[in-house]
Amino acid sequence: MATPSAAFEALMNGVTSWDVPEDAVPCELLLIGEASFPVMVNDMGQVLIAASSYGRGRLVVMSHEDYLVEAQLTPFLLNAVGWLYSSPGAPIGVHPSLAPLAKILEGSGMDAKVEPEVKDSLGVYCIDAYNETMTEKLVKFMKRGGGLLIGGQAWDWANQGDDLSEDREELLHGISELDISNSDCFPSQLLVHGALAFPLGLDSYHGCVIAAARYGRGRVVVTGHKVLFTVGKLGPFLLNAVRWLDGGRRGKIVVQTELRTLSGLLAVGGIDTSIEPNLTSDASVYCFEPVSEVGVKELQEFVAEGGGLFVGAQAWWWAFKNPGVSPLARFPGNLLLNPFGISITSQSLNPGPFRTPKAGIRTYHFRSTLAEFQVIMGRKRGNVEKGWLAKLGPDGAAFLQIPAEEIPAYMSVHRLLRKLLSRYRLPVATRENPVINDCCRGAMLSLATGLAHSGSDLSLLVPEIEDMYSSPYLRPSESPITVEVNCTNPGTRYCWMSTGLYIPGKANYRSLTA
């Protein structure tokens, strides 16, 4: 697929304004995954038209079906169909519910005709979002390279459909805490950053050990160590998780060969499993530890099309064996999980009881806390829950390690942080005016550090020179400074020592003596 930037230019070629029907009340589109990008955004920042790719195909989504038959939007509709084409010359199929669209396309010289069913011979198919009988066919059509133009609003359906807020309750039914104190393992901390991802087990510092997410038509549960699949005290949760992942299908539960102990725990709860070395084509749920990059795309499609994935992995050992390489960017488990909105960090957690979120009580989430932080910075007043800002800084720094180039879902966070930091400037930490972690100034410094490590140029965000040197401890020295550093390493791993000095961005001379 072309880059999102090139795709956006193709979709918007010649479109200078939007004349949407006022009587069509759209819904906001939620962009999930790394391939999706916004095309039309209203003045409130809500996405009303978006595009993405799937398999070898492409899709454009409009937030109301009336947009697809609006003559005033003809320039964009023509661009959309042209961009969706992968087989030049193939006809365009239009579902009977959008018959006026066929006339719009025919009037512009396109080979469009009303087709009640999607066919392999079509290059593009146009349909509203309310047809449930063709879902499987449409997915296969896109995977083979077809283009899908679809529109609909979900605010009416939401009153009748699944309530996503019930997911956490179903997963934690009958469970008051997640106790791994006798597991003899140190799980990795999970970074929960997706809009449809949520934590299930937290320590007193909001460190997450287990999380879940929805992705496409499927579901994912992630634990910070594969050993958690063998902890007897987690038996009730493991049963809940597998049942939730199965989604009521009563399908085949596949357990990776190396995790056969999990099969025994599930059998106690009446869940039969099949022990296999890899994912099988008839699986409903797959429980495994990701150890390589092989099969990542297949597993992501398995979830997107309705499958359930139960993942257990830690990243701190991988990080130890790969110094200087970010696990958020290169760890095999994260190559799979990042698009789901859950990432495994190299930060370990102490084994012990983890509290579970309670109904009606807000729980820390990176994205929502970042949004609250933005509001507080704008209004210069307000508060977030105790400890959340202290967590936001390192979580933001970790999130910024995920490769973001040409991935709008991640690039948008980079832009937001740059905008925040350029508007409010970096605080100056001095002995008289120290910065603590759990405050907006501390979060600003942590987020700025993460941005700098991600490659952003922060030169314009540094405080004015007068502000920086307002403290006598920060004024440049006119004569050489001698610093003695104790380089004794008390441990067996690398040990970093700091002089505590700042060197301005100009010519300087340093000499080191043994």
PDB file of C-alpha atoms in Angstrom, residues 61-66 97-98 126-133 149-154:
ATOM      1  CA  VAL A  61     -15.062   4.311   5.575  1.00  0.00           C
ATOM      2  CA  MET A  62     -17.593   7.154   5.805  1.00  0.00           C
ATOM      3  CA  SER A  63     -19.410   7.898   9.050  1.00  0.00           C
ATOM      4  CA  HIS A  64     -22.898   7.965   7.504  1.00  0.00           C
ATOM      5  CA  GLU A  65     -24.349   6.051   4.580  1.00  0.00           C
ATOM      6  CA  ASP A  66     -25.953   9.231   3.195  1.00  0.00           C
ATOM      7  CA  SER A  97     -29.101   0.051  -0.659  1.00  0.00           C
ATOM      8  CA  LEU A  98     -26.823   2.611  -2.349  1.00  0.00           C
ATOM      9  CA  CYS A 126     -19.741  -0.178  -2.264  1.00  0.00           C
ATOM     10  CA  ILE A 127     -22.105  -1.029   0.586  1.00  0.00           C
ATOM     11  CA  ASP A 128     -23.623   0.376   3.765  1.00  0.00           C
ATOM     12  CA  ALA A 129     -22.462  -0.854   7.157  1.00  0.00           C
ATOM     13  CA  TYR A 130     -25.638  -2.670   8.183  1.00  0.00           C
ATOM     14  CA  ASN A 131     -25.366  -5.897   6.200  1.00  0.00           C
ATOM     15  CA  GLU A 132     -24.196  -8.752   8.444  1.00  0.00           C
ATOM     16  CA  THR A 133     -24.623 -11.552   5.917  1.00  0.00           C
ATOM     17  CA  LEU A 149     -16.213   1.709   0.079  1.00  0.00           C
ATOM     18  CA  ILE A 150     -18.502   1.510   3.093  1.00  0.00           C
ATOM     19  CA  GLY A 151     -20.561   3.948   5.142  1.00  0.00           C
ATOM     20  CA  GLY A 152     -22.804   3.901   8.172  1.00  0.00           C
ATOM     21  CA  GLN A 153     -23.380   5.263  11.659  1.00  0.00           C
ATOM     22  CA  ALA A 154     -23.319   3.231  14.844  1.00  0.00           C
TER      23      ALA A 154
END
